[in-house]
Short mmCIF file of C-alpha atoms and ligand atoms in Angstrom, two decimals:
data_model
loop_
_atom_site.label_atom_id
_atom_site.label_comp_id
_atom_site.label_asym_id
_atom_site.label_seq_id
_atom_site.Cartn_x
_atom_site.Cartn_y
_atom_site.Cartn_z
CA UNK A 1 0.36 0.02 0.13
CA UNK A 2 2.49 2.84 0.98
CA UNK A 3 4.47 1.71 -3.13
CA UNK A 4 0.88 2.99 -4.50
CA UNK A 5 0.36 6.40 -2.33
CA UNK A 6 3.32 7.49 -3.54
CA UNK A 7 2.46 6.59 -6.68
CA UNK A 8 -0.58 9.24 -6.02
CA UNK A 9 1.21 11.83 -4.43
CA UNK A 10 4.12 11.59 -7.14
CA UNK A 11 0.95 11.57 -9.28
CA UNK A 12 -0.62 14.78 -7.65
CA UNK A 13 3.25 15.78 -7.80
CA UNK A 14 3.72 15.34 -12.07
CA UNK A 15 -0.57 16.87 -12.29
CA UNK A 16 1.04 20.03 -10.30
CA UNK A 17 4.21 20.34 -11.93
CA UNK A 18 2.98 19.94 -15.47
CA UNK A 19 -0.26 23.56 -15.28
CA UNK A 20 2.85 25.99 -16.34
CA UNK A 21 4.57 28.16 -13.96
CA UNK A 22 1.19 28.67 -12.52
CA UNK A 23 1.68 26.87 -8.92
CA UNK A 24 -1.13 24.01 -9.63
CA UNK A 25 -3.60 22.68 -8.37
CA UNK A 26 -2.98 21.94 -3.43
CA UNK A 27 -1.15 18.60 -3.14
CA UNK A 28 -3.79 17.15 -0.70
CA UNK A 29 -2.32 16.45 2.38
CA UNK A 30 -1.38 11.79 2.81
CA UNK A 31 -3.94 12.11 1.00
CA UNK A 32 -6.04 10.04 4.40
CA UNK A 33 -8.86 9.03 2.01
CA UNK A 34 -6.75 6.30 0.09
CA UNK A 35 -7.02 3.40 2.07
CA UNK A 36 -5.84 0.77 -0.17
CA UNK A 37 -5.36 -1.07 -3.60
CA UNK A 38 -7.60 -2.78 -5.61
CA UNK A 39 -5.72 -5.65 -7.88
CA UNK A 40 -7.42 -5.32 -12.17
CA UNK A 41 -6.08 -6.90 -15.15
CA UNK A 42 -4.40 -3.37 -15.86
CA UNK A 43 -2.58 -2.05 -12.58
CA UNK A 44 -4.01 -1.57 -9.15
CA UNK A 45 -5.54 1.28 -8.85
CA UNK A 46 -6.01 3.10 -5.04
CA UNK A 47 -8.99 2.28 -2.65
CA UNK A 48 -11.20 5.30 -1.78
CA UNK A 49 -12.82 5.73 1.70
CA UNK A 50 -16.05 6.24 1.81
CA UNK A 51 -16.15 7.94 5.26
CA UNK A 52 -15.85 11.79 5.29
CA UNK A 53 -13.26 12.62 7.62
CA UNK A 54 -13.30 15.96 10.03
CA UNK A 55 -10.40 17.52 7.91
CA UNK A 56 -13.03 16.39 4.70
CA UNK A 57 -15.72 19.01 6.48
CA UNK A 58 -13.49 21.53 8.05
CA UNK A 59 -12.33 21.85 3.86
CA UNK A 60 -15.63 21.77 2.56
CA UNK A 61 -16.68 24.18 5.11
CA UNK A 62 -13.91 26.88 3.49
CA UNK A 63 -15.03 25.87 0.25
CA UNK A 64 -18.56 27.64 0.97
CA UNK A 65 -16.77 30.29 2.00
CA UNK A 66 -13.19 32.00 0.44
CA UNK A 67 -11.59 31.07 -2.57
CA UNK A 68 -10.52 28.17 -1.15
CA UNK A 69 -11.81 26.18 -3.60
CA UNK A 70 -10.79 27.32 -6.67
CA UNK A 71 -7.98 24.48 -6.21
CA UNK A 72 -9.73 21.71 -4.25
CA UNK A 73 -9.03 18.03 -6.71
CA UNK A 74 -8.72 14.77 -7.23
CA UNK A 75 -5.89 13.98 -9.24
CA UNK A 76 -8.69 12.25 -12.78
CA UNK A 77 -8.86 8.82 -13.20
CA UNK A 78 -10.10 5.40 -11.69
CA UNK A 79 -10.83 5.47 -7.76
CA UNK A 80 -12.40 1.88 -6.53
CA UNK A 81 -15.15 2.33 -3.30
CA UNK A 82 -15.21 -1.61 -1.79
CA UNK A 83 -14.51 -4.24 -3.47
CA UNK A 84 -15.68 -3.60 -6.77
CA UNK A 85 -13.91 -6.33 -9.62
CA UNK A 86 -14.59 -7.14 -13.54
CA UNK A 87 -19.04 -6.76 -12.91
CA UNK A 88 -19.32 -3.49 -11.00
CA UNK A 89 -20.69 -0.12 -12.02
CA UNK A 90 -18.33 2.45 -12.66
CA UNK A 91 -20.37 6.19 -11.59
CA UNK A 92 -18.41 8.73 -13.12
CA UNK A 93 -17.68 12.13 -11.03
CA UNK A 94 -15.63 15.58 -11.68
CA UNK A 95 -12.14 16.25 -9.55
CA UNK A 96 -13.93 18.70 -7.73
CA UNK A 97 -13.09 17.30 -5.05
CA UNK A 98 -16.46 18.19 -3.09
CA UNK A 99 -17.72 16.51 -5.84
CA UNK A 100 -15.95 13.10 -5.42
CA UNK A 101 -16.81 12.97 -2.19
CA UNK A 102 -20.57 13.44 -1.62
CA UNK A 103 -20.37 11.01 -4.01
CA UNK A 104 -17.51 8.37 -1.92
CA UNK A 105 -20.16 9.09 1.19
CA UNK A 106 -22.78 7.21 -0.40
CA UNK A 107 -20.95 3.66 -1.92
CA UNK A 108 -20.36 2.42 1.93
CA UNK A 109 -22.44 0.19 0.54
CA UNK A 110 -21.68 -0.35 -2.61
CA UNK A 111 -18.78 -1.65 -4.88
CA UNK A 112 -18.17 0.29 -7.48
CA UNK A 113 -15.50 2.29 -9.50
CA UNK A 114 -15.63 5.52 -9.64
CA UNK A 115 -14.21 7.36 -12.81
CA UNK A 116 -13.42 10.57 -12.75
CA UNK A 117 -13.10 13.09 -15.39
CA UNK A 118 -11.24 15.99 -15.30
CA UNK A 119 -12.45 19.13 -15.09
CA UNK A 120 -10.56 21.68 -13.60
CA UNK A 121 -11.84 21.54 -10.37
CA UNK A 122 -14.78 22.56 -11.35
CA UNK A 123 -18.34 20.60 -9.86
CA UNK A 124 -20.10 18.44 -12.20
CA UNK A 125 -22.48 21.06 -13.59
CA UNK A 126 -20.97 23.65 -14.05
CA UNK A 127 -18.02 21.76 -15.86
CA UNK A 128 -20.90 20.15 -18.11
CA UNK A 129 -21.71 24.06 -18.78
CA UNK A 130 -18.41 25.06 -19.74
CA UNK A 131 -18.20 21.73 -21.29
CA UNK A 132 -14.89 20.39 -19.84
CA UNK A 133 -17.47 17.35 -18.48
CA UNK A 134 -17.85 16.48 -21.80
CA UNK A 135 -18.59 14.03 -24.31
CA UNK A 136 -14.89 14.40 -25.88
CA UNK A 137 -13.00 14.42 -22.01
CA UNK A 138 -15.54 10.86 -20.78
CA UNK A 139 -13.61 9.23 -24.08
CA UNK A 140 -10.80 10.36 -23.09
CA UNK A 141 -10.95 8.48 -19.38
CA UNK A 142 -12.59 5.44 -20.54
CA UNK A 143 -9.87 5.42 -22.66
CA UNK A 144 -6.42 6.27 -20.91
CA UNK A 145 -8.62 3.83 -17.37
CA UNK A 146 -8.23 1.01 -20.36
CA UNK A 147 -12.05 0.30 -18.63
CA UNK A 148 -12.71 -1.86 -21.50
CA UNK A 149 -10.33 -4.43 -19.53
CA UNK A 150 -11.65 -3.35 -16.52
CA UNK A 151 -15.08 -4.71 -16.45
CA UNK A 152 -17.22 -6.54 -18.75
CA UNK A 153 -19.62 -5.06 -18.94
CA UNK A 154 -20.07 -2.00 -21.06
CA UNK A 155 -22.08 0.76 -19.53
CA UNK A 156 -20.73 4.31 -16.61
CA UNK A 157 -23.39 6.21 -14.68
CA UNK A 158 -23.38 9.32 -15.27
CA UNK A 159 -24.83 12.29 -13.44
CA UNK A 160 -27.74 13.69 -14.16
CA UNK A 161 -26.38 17.14 -14.38
CA UNK A 162 -23.99 16.18 -16.05
CA UNK A 163 -26.03 15.74 -19.17
CA UNK A 164 -25.53 19.65 -20.99
CA UNK A 165 -21.76 18.62 -20.92
CA UNK A 166 -21.62 14.54 -21.96
CA UNK A 167 -24.20 13.32 -25.03
CA UNK A 168 -25.13 10.05 -24.73
CA UNK A 169 -25.29 9.00 -28.21
CA UNK A 170 -22.04 10.38 -29.01
CA UNK A 171 -19.80 8.90 -26.08
CA UNK A 172 -21.82 5.91 -27.75
CA UNK A 173 -20.17 6.50 -31.34
CA UNK A 174 -16.34 7.16 -29.85
CA UNK A 175 -16.19 5.05 -26.61
CA UNK A 176 -18.09 1.98 -27.34
CA UNK A 177 -19.73 2.65 -24.31
CA UNK A 178 -23.44 3.39 -23.15
CA UNK A 179 -23.82 6.08 -21.31
CA UNK A 180 -27.00 6.01 -18.61
CA UNK A 181 -28.04 8.99 -16.17
CA UNK A 182 -27.70 8.25 -12.55
CA UNK A 183 -29.92 10.51 -10.41
CA UNK A 184 -29.36 14.83 -9.61
CA UNK A 185 -27.91 13.79 -6.50
CA UNK A 186 -25.44 10.91 -5.22
CA UNK A 187 -28.09 10.39 -2.17
CA UNK A 188 -29.80 8.87 -4.35
CA UNK A 189 -27.61 6.37 -6.62
CA UNK A 190 -27.74 3.67 -4.07
CA UNK A 191 -31.88 3.27 -4.93
CA UNK A 192 -31.22 4.22 -8.71
CA UNK A 193 -29.05 0.72 -8.75
CA UNK A 194 -31.36 -1.39 -6.86
CA UNK A 195 -33.76 -0.32 -9.56
CA UNK A 196 -32.93 -1.49 -11.51
CA UNK A 197 -31.08 2.19 -13.31
CA UNK A 198 -34.28 3.24 -12.59
CA UNK A 199 -35.01 7.18 -11.54
CA UNK A 200 -37.58 8.75 -10.65
CA UNK A 201 -39.29 11.97 -11.21
CA UNK A 202 -38.31 12.47 -7.36
CA UNK A 203 -34.38 12.58 -8.35
CA UNK A 204 -34.93 13.90 -11.46
CA UNK A 205 -35.71 17.26 -10.38
CA UNK A 206 -33.09 19.38 -9.85
CA UNK A 207 -34.33 22.17 -6.55
CA UNK A 208 -33.87 25.18 -5.26
CA UNK A 209 -34.63 24.70 -0.99
CA UNK A 210 -33.54 27.43 1.80
CA UNK A 211 -30.99 25.58 3.00
CA UNK A 212 -29.27 24.79 -1.01
CA UNK A 213 -30.57 28.67 -1.89
CA UNK A 214 -28.19 29.62 1.59
CA UNK A 215 -25.19 28.00 1.67
CA UNK A 216 -25.00 30.44 -1.66
CA UNK A 217 -25.05 33.09 0.92
CA UNK A 218 -21.43 33.96 1.97
CA UNK A 219 -20.79 34.16 -1.52
CA UNK A 220 -22.36 36.44 -2.34
CA UNK A 221 -21.98 38.62 0.32
CA UNK A 222 -17.93 38.49 0.24
CA UNK A 223 -17.98 40.29 -3.42
CA UNK A 224 -20.46 42.82 -2.51
CA UNK A 225 -18.07 43.49 0.87
CA UNK A 226 -14.89 43.72 -1.43
CA UNK A 227 -15.82 46.87 -2.29
CA UNK A 228 -17.56 48.06 -0.14
CA UNK A 229 -14.23 50.01 1.50
CA UNK A 230 -14.38 51.90 -2.14
CA UNK A 231 -18.40 53.05 -0.99
CA UNK A 232 -17.49 54.06 2.50
CA UNK A 233 -14.21 55.81 1.65
CA UNK A 234 -16.57 57.72 -1.02
CA UNK A 235 -19.11 58.45 1.86
CA UNK A 236 -16.06 59.97 4.16
CA UNK A 237 -14.81 61.98 1.62
CA UNK A 238 -17.80 63.41 0.78
CA UNK A 239 -19.60 64.27 4.31
CA UNK A 240 -16.29 65.01 5.46
CA UNK A 241 -15.47 67.60 2.59
CA UNK A 242 -15.23 70.90 3.29
CA UNK A 243 -14.69 74.37 2.37
CA UNK A 244 -11.25 74.67 5.23
CA UNK A 245 -9.76 70.62 3.59
CA UNK A 246 -11.90 67.18 4.71
CA UNK A 247 -12.82 67.19 9.06
CA UNK A 248 -13.11 63.78 10.23
CA UNK A 249 -15.73 64.72 13.21
CA UNK A 250 -18.17 65.61 10.02
CA UNK A 251 -17.18 62.64 8.42
CA UNK A 252 -17.73 60.12 10.66
CA UNK A 253 -20.74 61.85 12.23
CA UNK A 254 -22.53 63.05 8.55
CA UNK A 255 -20.91 59.56 6.71
CA UNK A 256 -21.70 56.73 9.79
CA UNK A 257 -25.47 56.58 8.69
CA UNK A 258 -25.27 56.46 4.92
CA UNK A 259 -22.44 53.21 5.65
CA UNK A 260 -24.82 51.68 8.03
CA UNK A 261 -27.71 51.92 5.40
CA UNK A 262 -24.88 50.42 2.76
CA UNK A 263 -24.61 47.87 4.65
CA UNK A 264 -28.87 47.52 4.95
CA UNK A 265 -28.65 47.48 0.97
CA UNK A 266 -25.68 44.56 0.35
CA UNK A 267 -27.41 42.16 3.22
CA UNK A 268 -30.99 42.51 1.94
CA UNK A 269 -29.70 41.98 -1.79
CA UNK A 270 -27.17 39.25 -1.17
CA UNK A 271 -28.57 37.44 2.15
CA UNK A 272 -32.88 37.97 1.80
CA UNK A 273 -33.44 38.30 -1.20
CA UNK A 274 -32.08 34.75 -2.15
CA UNK A 275 -33.50 33.67 1.75
CA UNK A 276 -36.84 35.00 0.23
CA UNK A 277 -36.13 34.25 -3.27
CA UNK A 278 -39.64 31.85 -3.68
CA UNK A 279 -42.22 34.81 -1.70
CA UNK A 280 -40.80 38.09 -3.00
CA UNK A 281 -42.95 39.37 -5.91
CA UNK A 282 -41.95 39.54 -10.04
CA UNK A 283 -40.09 36.90 -11.13
CA UNK A 284 -37.15 39.28 -11.95
CA UNK A 285 -33.89 39.21 -9.53
CA UNK A 286 -33.94 43.32 -9.97
CA UNK A 287 -37.18 44.03 -9.58
CA UNK A 288 -37.07 41.33 -6.62
CA UNK A 289 -34.41 42.52 -5.22
CA UNK A 290 -35.17 46.16 -5.55
CA UNK A 291 -38.60 45.97 -3.68
CA UNK A 292 -36.46 43.75 -0.50
CA UNK A 293 -33.88 46.71 -0.36
CA UNK A 294 -36.57 49.62 -0.26
CA UNK A 295 -38.39 47.56 2.95
CA UNK A 296 -35.20 46.93 4.17
CA UNK A 297 -34.09 50.70 3.74
CA UNK A 298 -37.90 51.51 4.44
CA UNK A 299 -37.27 50.19 7.59
CA UNK A 300 -33.43 50.84 8.34
CA UNK A 301 -33.93 54.80 8.15
CA UNK A 302 -36.55 54.61 11.24
CA UNK A 303 -34.04 53.49 13.74
CA UNK A 304 -30.32 54.83 11.62
CA UNK A 305 -31.72 58.60 10.03
CA UNK A 306 -32.07 60.62 13.60
CA UNK A 307 -33.87 63.80 12.72
CA UNK A 308 -31.00 65.89 13.16
CA UNK A 309 -29.65 65.07 9.60
CA UNK A 310 -33.47 65.28 7.79
CA UNK A 311 -32.50 66.46 5.26
CA UNK A 312 -34.81 66.11 1.89
CA UNK A 313 -32.15 65.29 -0.99
CA UNK A 314 -30.25 63.13 1.01
CA UNK A 315 -34.34 61.57 1.70
CA UNK A 316 -34.67 61.44 -2.37
CA UNK A 317 -30.61 59.90 -2.78
CA UNK A 318 -31.34 57.54 0.43
CA UNK A 319 -34.46 55.75 -1.11
CA UNK A 320 -32.77 56.04 -5.27
CA UNK A 321 -29.70 54.86 -4.44
CA UNK A 322 -29.58 51.67 -2.07
CA UNK A 323 -32.68 49.91 -3.02
CA UNK A 324 -30.70 49.94 -6.54
CA UNK A 325 -27.66 48.44 -4.72
CA UNK A 326 -29.76 45.59 -3.55
CA UNK A 327 -31.69 45.29 -7.05
CA UNK A 328 -27.48 45.03 -8.49
CA UNK A 329 -26.41 42.55 -5.54
CA UNK A 330 -29.74 40.55 -6.16
CA UNK A 331 -29.43 40.19 -10.22
CA UNK A 332 -25.96 38.56 -9.33
CA UNK A 333 -27.65 35.76 -7.56
CA UNK A 334 -28.61 34.42 -10.61
CA UNK A 335 -25.28 32.41 -11.46
CA UNK A 336 -26.20 30.87 -8.24
CA UNK A 337 -29.50 29.48 -8.76
CA UNK A 338 -30.73 26.46 -10.64
CA UNK A 339 -33.01 28.04 -12.49
CA UNK A 340 -31.93 31.09 -14.25
CA UNK A 341 -31.26 31.70 -18.03
CA UNK A 342 -29.20 32.87 -20.13
CA UNK A 343 -32.28 34.92 -22.23
CA UNK A 344 -33.91 35.74 -19.37
CA UNK A 345 -30.53 37.39 -17.54
CA UNK A 346 -30.12 39.31 -21.26
CA UNK A 347 -32.91 40.53 -20.99
CA UNK A 348 -33.14 41.85 -17.45
CA UNK A 349 -29.83 43.34 -18.33
CA UNK A 350 -30.70 45.63 -20.71
CA UNK A 351 -33.24 47.30 -18.93
CA UNK A 352 -31.61 47.39 -15.83
CA UNK A 353 -28.40 48.52 -16.10
CA UNK A 354 -29.61 52.01 -18.25
CA UNK A 355 -31.37 51.96 -14.80
CA UNK A 356 -28.85 52.14 -12.38
CA UNK A 357 -26.02 53.93 -14.62
CA UNK A 358 -28.93 56.71 -14.96
CA UNK A 359 -29.72 56.55 -10.58
CA UNK A 360 -26.33 56.48 -10.47
CA UNK A 361 -25.89 59.25 -11.92
CA UNK A 362 -28.58 61.06 -10.20
CA UNK A 363 -27.12 60.52 -6.81
CA UNK A 364 -24.13 61.67 -7.62
CA UNK A 365 -26.00 65.17 -8.82
CA UNK A 366 -28.64 64.36 -5.56
CA UNK A 367 -25.33 64.13 -3.42
CA UNK A 368 -23.22 67.17 -5.15
CA UNK A 369 -26.73 70.00 -4.55
CA UNK A 370 -26.87 68.61 -0.67
CA UNK A 371 -22.61 69.83 -0.49
CA UNK A 372 -23.59 72.75 -2.19
CA UNK A 373 -26.51 73.82 0.26
CA UNK A 374 -23.99 73.16 3.49
CA UNK A 375 -21.60 75.32 2.18
CA UNK A 376 -24.61 77.51 1.38
CA UNK A 377 -23.54 78.22 -2.46
CA UNK A 378 -27.31 77.43 -3.73
CA UNK B 1 -39.78 28.48 -8.71
CA UNK B 2 -39.70 29.85 -12.67
CA UNK B 3 -37.70 32.66 -14.23
CA UNK B 4 -39.29 34.85 -17.19
CA UNK B 5 -42.18 33.55 -18.64
CA UNK B 6 -41.87 33.90 -22.84
CA UNK B 7 -38.12 34.19 -23.04
CA UNK B 8 -36.19 31.09 -23.10
CA UNK B 9 -34.62 29.95 -26.65
CA UNK B 10 -35.40 26.06 -26.19
CA UNK B 11 -37.54 25.41 -30.10
CA UNK B 12 -38.74 21.43 -30.38
CA UNK B 13 -38.67 20.03 -34.26
CA UNK B 14 -41.76 17.49 -34.39
CA UNK B 15 -41.31 16.27 -37.17
CA UNK B 16 -38.13 15.56 -36.33
CA UNK B 17 -38.50 13.72 -33.15
CA UNK B 18 -38.83 9.28 -32.94
CA UNK B 19 -40.40 9.81 -28.75
CA UNK B 20 -36.79 8.00 -27.58
CA UNK B 21 -37.40 10.12 -24.51
CA UNK B 22 -34.39 11.45 -23.58
CA UNK B 23 -34.55 14.65 -23.69
CA UNK B 24 -37.65 14.25 -20.61
CA UNK B 25 -34.77 12.04 -18.64
CA UNK B 26 -32.59 14.92 -18.93
CA UNK B 27 -34.05 17.86 -18.30
CA UNK B 28 -33.57 18.73 -14.53
CA UNK B 29 -37.27 20.86 -14.55
CA UNK B 30 -39.93 18.70 -16.54
CA UNK B 31 -39.46 20.94 -19.72
CA UNK B 32 -40.67 18.26 -22.07
CA UNK B 33 -43.25 15.54 -21.88
CA UNK B 34 -44.27 12.45 -24.37
CA UNK B 35 -47.64 12.78 -25.90
CA UNK B 36 -49.02 11.04 -28.94
CA UNK B 37 -45.72 8.70 -28.74
CA UNK B 38 -43.71 13.22 -29.67
CA UNK B 39 -42.35 15.40 -27.61
CA UNK B 40 -43.64 18.40 -26.04
CA UNK B 41 -42.37 21.45 -24.71
CA UNK B 42 -45.12 21.93 -21.34
CA UNK B 43 -43.54 24.53 -19.46
CA UNK B 44 -41.48 26.94 -21.61
CA UNK B 45 -41.01 29.21 -18.44
CA UNK B 46 -39.14 26.45 -16.56
CA UNK B 47 -35.94 25.84 -19.25
CA UNK B 48 -32.79 27.42 -18.38
CA UNK B 49 -31.33 26.79 -21.42
CA UNK B 50 -29.03 24.24 -20.23
CA UNK B 51 -28.37 22.43 -23.36
CA UNK B 52 -28.93 18.95 -21.90
CA UNK B 53 -32.23 17.89 -23.97
CA UNK B 54 -30.62 19.14 -27.42
CA UNK B 55 -27.59 17.59 -26.13
CA UNK B 56 -28.62 14.23 -26.07
CA UNK B 57 -31.33 14.27 -28.71
CA UNK B 58 -30.18 11.63 -30.83
CA UNK B 59 -32.38 13.14 -33.75
CA UNK B 60 -31.51 16.62 -33.88
CA UNK B 61 -34.85 17.61 -33.01
CA UNK B 62 -33.80 20.34 -30.32
CA UNK B 63 -32.62 23.52 -30.49
CA UNK B 64 -31.66 26.51 -27.80
CA UNK B 65 -29.24 29.54 -27.18
CA UNK B 66 -27.64 27.54 -24.71
CA UNK B 67 -25.00 29.37 -22.08
CA UNK B 68 -24.67 31.05 -18.68
CA UNK B 69 -27.72 32.38 -16.78
CA UNK B 70 -25.41 34.44 -14.70
CA UNK B 71 -25.65 38.07 -14.38
CA UNK B 72 -21.59 39.00 -13.50
CA UNK B 73 -20.77 36.31 -16.48
CA UNK B 74 -22.40 38.39 -19.65
CA UNK B 75 -21.74 41.80 -17.79
CA UNK B 76 -18.86 40.91 -17.58
CA UNK B 77 -18.64 39.78 -21.39
CA UNK B 78 -20.54 43.04 -22.26
CA UNK B 79 -16.83 45.28 -21.87
CA UNK B 80 -14.54 42.41 -22.53
CA UNK B 81 -16.13 42.04 -25.80
CA UNK B 82 -15.61 38.07 -25.02
CA UNK B 83 -18.05 35.12 -24.76
CA UNK B 84 -19.67 34.88 -21.48
CA UNK B 85 -18.37 32.10 -18.95
CA UNK B 86 -18.74 31.33 -15.66
CA UNK B 87 -15.01 31.87 -14.38
CA UNK B 88 -15.95 32.73 -11.14
CA UNK B 89 -15.53 29.54 -9.38
CA UNK B 90 -12.19 27.83 -10.22
CA UNK B 91 -11.41 28.92 -14.22
CA UNK B 92 -9.73 32.40 -12.78
CA UNK B 93 -6.17 33.86 -13.88
CA UNK B 94 -5.21 31.68 -11.60
CA UNK B 95 -6.21 28.19 -13.25
CA UNK B 96 -6.68 28.86 -16.40
CA UNK B 97 -3.49 28.24 -17.72
CA UNK B 98 -4.17 24.22 -18.01
S1 SF4 C 1 -34.57 13.42 -27.66
FE1 SF4 C 1 -35.25 14.43 -29.44
S2 SF4 C 1 -36.49 12.15 -30.40
FE2 SF4 C 1 -35.75 11.76 -28.57
S3 SF4 C 1 -38.12 12.54 -27.22
FE3 SF4 C 1 -36.90 14.00 -26.62
S4 SF4 C 1 -36.72 15.53 -29.08
FE4 SF4 C 1 -37.63 13.18 -29.64
S1 SF4 C 2 -32.62 23.27 -22.19
FE1 SF4 C 2 -31.88 22.16 -20.20
S2 SF4 C 2 -34.16 22.86 -18.91
FE2 SF4 C 2 -34.35 23.16 -21.21
S3 SF4 C 2 -35.33 22.36 -21.69
FE3 SF4 C 2 -32.97 20.87 -22.63
S4 SF4 C 2 -32.62 19.97 -20.89
FE4 SF4 C 2 -34.36 21.15 -19.75
#
């Protein structure tokens, strides 16, 4: 076993080096999920554990919240779960380790082969959309792994969400293997196989429940918060700017409410809108985000905008700018949903982008007018 | 949940369809159904233009303007003039070299 472990690790190094000078995929420390080998007519195949460790779960958490997911990969190729033989099923997966882990943890009572495609560390559905989880890559991996010598049958089980990239009839033509489309979720695989490779209607549908929407929100909040310092700097300058220079006391006293409102609009667009998605009226994400933003801002102004700053120009600015920011951020969530199509998003953008530009210009003019009245020029 | 109504670019050509049912199997949103041994579009508004059905129809009876339904990707492609692609998770500069 140690030799094989070494071999897999060497493969990792090779992959890392062959990937130009860009650092390459991070080496998985010690590869603790490889627990032995299975002999086949074409040589030993690494056997993987179907239990996830604490390390695995910690890494998954990091994938949900940070850029860790950009480099979270498995070496493509053939793996064994349990004690597979020449009649065992072949399950196809992506080399995003999270996808691979979701599959292997469902294989506790199965003896199966796992064929990992090189999807550049991207999950099945996204990679299928790009084509890296695709017909050509599948045919190539079948031949590289010499699958026709490892198993006697001629079928591979591909996750249904790989179908945008994989063309079953073309794989049959080029590689000689039948593609059976398995269920959407790995957890249904045992039931699917037991039923004689039949998936129920339920297993074939992609839903988008609250829990799925919520785990995606950190990756909506992060990019929005990256732009926040820029916004904060701008607001502080606007409020601190006086004919005599920048007054820090004014900057904070005047700017703070608007910094808080900025945070509220980020939360409205990146957290509330995704969470309440089915309950916010209208199908357009820009409108959904605008409505949520408007509600959140009108609630917040009761607490955040003190009477002393009750300035008409600032009030109009508040209701123009912040719901728009929420709308823009909510529109970004289209990239994470399971049901938005390109034609629809394009249609939204055609209307939303000019509106955002117009609103931004007017917001800027309002702030300028506010400053001028403050200085007594207007 | 459904997205904007009547925008999906999915098209079905019944004369080429043999009713094999492959498209029904791969569609994640039950957009298609079989009726009188032919595929029919039963709920266009659910179509997310993923292209799975088109890719797996052995008879070329379906077309769709396949693409990413992601605002960030589409805005980026408007600015840079390139093809829209969802590069936010993994395919960025650091990784795109291979
Ligand atoms: S896959 Fe093509 S031929 Fe088969 S039912 Fe669907 S449209 Fe008809
Ligand atoms: S493009 Fe995708 S969502 Fe639309 S009908 Fe085809 S498989 Fe279904």
